[in-house]
Short mmCIF file of C-alpha atoms in Angstrom, two decimals:
data_model
loop_
_atom_site.label_atom_id
_atom_site.label_comp_id
_atom_site.label_asym_id
_atom_site.label_seq_id
_atom_site.Cartn_x
_atom_site.Cartn_y
_atom_site.Cartn_z
CA UNK A 91 43.21 -13.88 12.10
CA UNK A 92 40.62 -11.92 10.14
CA UNK A 93 41.10 -8.43 8.78
CA UNK A 94 37.89 -6.47 8.27
CA UNK A 95 37.57 -3.32 6.17
CA UNK A 96 34.45 -1.22 5.76
CA UNK A 97 33.65 1.11 2.87
CA UNK A 98 30.76 2.94 1.27
CA UNK A 99 30.15 5.70 3.76
CA UNK A 100 29.62 9.31 2.77
CA UNK A 101 27.40 12.35 2.92
CA UNK A 102 23.78 11.96 1.87
CA UNK A 103 20.60 13.98 2.23
CA UNK A 104 17.77 12.80 4.44
CA UNK A 105 15.67 10.27 2.58
CA UNK A 106 18.61 9.08 0.54
CA UNK A 107 20.37 5.72 0.44
CA UNK A 108 23.84 4.30 0.96
CA UNK A 109 25.26 0.82 0.68
CA UNK A 110 28.04 -0.10 3.06
CA UNK A 111 30.40 -2.97 2.36
CA UNK A 112 32.45 -5.02 4.78
CA UNK A 113 35.17 -7.16 3.23
CA UNK A 114 37.11 -9.74 5.19
CA UNK A 115 40.51 -11.23 4.46
CA UNK A 116 42.55 -13.92 6.12
CA UNK A 117 39.72 -16.41 6.61
CA UNK A 118 36.55 -17.24 4.69
CA UNK A 119 33.83 -14.88 5.87
CA UNK A 120 31.36 -17.73 5.48
CA UNK A 121 32.62 -19.19 8.77
CA UNK A 122 31.70 -16.06 10.72
CA UNK A 123 28.56 -14.31 11.75
CA UNK A 124 28.73 -10.62 10.96
CA UNK A 125 27.21 -7.52 12.43
CA UNK A 126 27.07 -3.79 11.91
CA UNK A 127 27.27 -1.38 14.81
CA UNK A 128 27.37 2.40 14.82
CA UNK A 129 28.67 5.10 17.10
CA UNK A 130 27.51 8.68 16.97
CA UNK A 131 29.52 11.52 18.55
CA UNK A 132 29.16 11.50 22.30
CA UNK A 133 27.18 8.26 22.30
CA UNK A 134 27.96 4.64 22.97
CA UNK A 135 28.31 2.13 20.18
CA UNK A 136 24.95 0.57 19.33
CA UNK A 137 23.86 -2.54 17.48
CA UNK A 138 22.41 -2.03 14.00
CA UNK A 139 22.08 -5.40 12.25
CA UNK A 140 23.53 -8.91 12.20
CA UNK A 141 23.52 -11.97 9.98
CA UNK A 142 24.26 -15.58 11.01
CA UNK A 143 26.98 -17.57 9.31
CA UNK A 144 24.97 -20.81 9.34
CA UNK A 145 21.61 -19.90 7.82
CA UNK A 146 21.89 -16.16 7.13
CA UNK A 147 19.18 -15.35 9.65
CA UNK A 148 19.12 -11.58 10.08
CA UNK A 149 18.51 -9.34 13.09
CA UNK A 150 17.85 -5.62 13.25
CA UNK A 151 17.64 -2.86 15.78
CA UNK A 152 14.13 -1.47 16.03
CA UNK A 153 15.38 1.92 14.87
CA UNK A 154 16.40 0.57 11.45
CA UNK A 155 13.83 -2.16 10.77
CA UNK A 156 12.17 -1.69 7.43
CA UNK A 157 14.86 0.73 6.25
CA UNK A 158 18.14 -1.21 6.45
CA UNK A 159 18.95 -4.62 4.98
CA UNK A 160 21.97 -6.74 5.83
CA UNK A 161 23.14 -9.37 3.38
CA UNK A 162 26.22 -11.42 2.60
CA UNK A 163 28.06 -12.68 -0.44
CA UNK A 164 30.37 -15.46 0.67
CA UNK A 165 31.92 -15.73 -2.78
CA UNK A 166 33.18 -12.16 -2.36
CA UNK A 167 33.93 -12.54 1.35
CA UNK A 168 31.68 -9.58 1.96
CA UNK A 169 28.74 -8.41 4.02
CA UNK A 170 26.63 -5.45 3.00
CA UNK A 171 24.32 -2.99 4.70
CA UNK A 172 21.80 -1.36 2.39
CA UNK A 173 20.48 1.76 4.08
CA UNK A 174 17.37 3.44 2.69
CA UNK A 175 15.25 6.35 3.91
CA UNK A 176 18.18 7.68 5.86
CA UNK A 177 17.57 10.12 8.69
CA UNK A 178 19.88 12.65 10.33
CA UNK A 179 19.89 10.47 13.44
CA UNK A 180 21.54 7.71 11.39
CA UNK A 181 24.69 9.84 11.29
CA UNK A 182 27.52 7.85 12.88
CA UNK A 183 30.64 5.86 12.25
CA UNK A 184 29.53 2.42 11.12
CA UNK A 185 31.64 -0.56 12.15
CA UNK A 186 31.49 -4.12 10.92
CA UNK A 187 32.62 -7.18 12.83
CA UNK A 188 33.22 -10.85 12.17
CA UNK A 189 32.32 -13.19 15.02
CA UNK A 190 33.44 -16.82 15.16
CA UNK A 191 30.93 -17.62 17.90
CA UNK A 192 33.69 -18.90 20.15
CA UNK A 193 34.80 -15.63 21.65
CA UNK A 194 36.82 -14.09 18.84
CA UNK A 195 35.41 -10.92 17.30
CA UNK A 196 37.26 -8.91 14.69
CA UNK A 197 36.39 -5.27 14.13
CA UNK A 198 37.06 -2.92 11.26
CA UNK A 199 38.04 0.73 11.59
CA UNK A 200 34.66 1.99 10.48
CA UNK A 201 33.20 4.20 7.79
CA UNK A 202 31.58 7.59 8.35
CA UNK A 203 27.94 8.10 7.39
CA UNK A 204 26.59 11.63 7.54
CA UNK A 205 22.94 12.41 6.80
CA UNK A 206 22.05 16.04 6.29
CA UNK A 207 18.58 17.40 6.99
#
C-alpha cells in the first residue's frame, strides 16, 4: 500500500511559477513510475507529465511541453512538478499517482492550482 500526498498548489499570476511536490509513504517511491494529472472544473482529468521508475524517462502533454518539468528524488520519496510560464488555462486540481506497472495505481487527493490573468 502506498499513500500519496500532493502539496505546493496556490494562487499565482499568469507568467508565474509553482513547484508541486508529491510525497509517497508506505513503499519506496523508487519502485513506482509517477505521473501528474489535472482536472479543471467541468472537464475530465487529463494527463500532464510522467516519469519512469526504471530510467527516469519523462513524458509530457503537448500543452505543457517546454513549461513544466517533472523530476524525482528517490532519497526523499518524492516527485516534483516545476511549472513555469503558467497560464490561466493551467488552473485545475493537480493529482499525483504512483504506478507499479502491474495494475496498481495509487492516487493522492490533489492540490489546487489557480492562475489569474
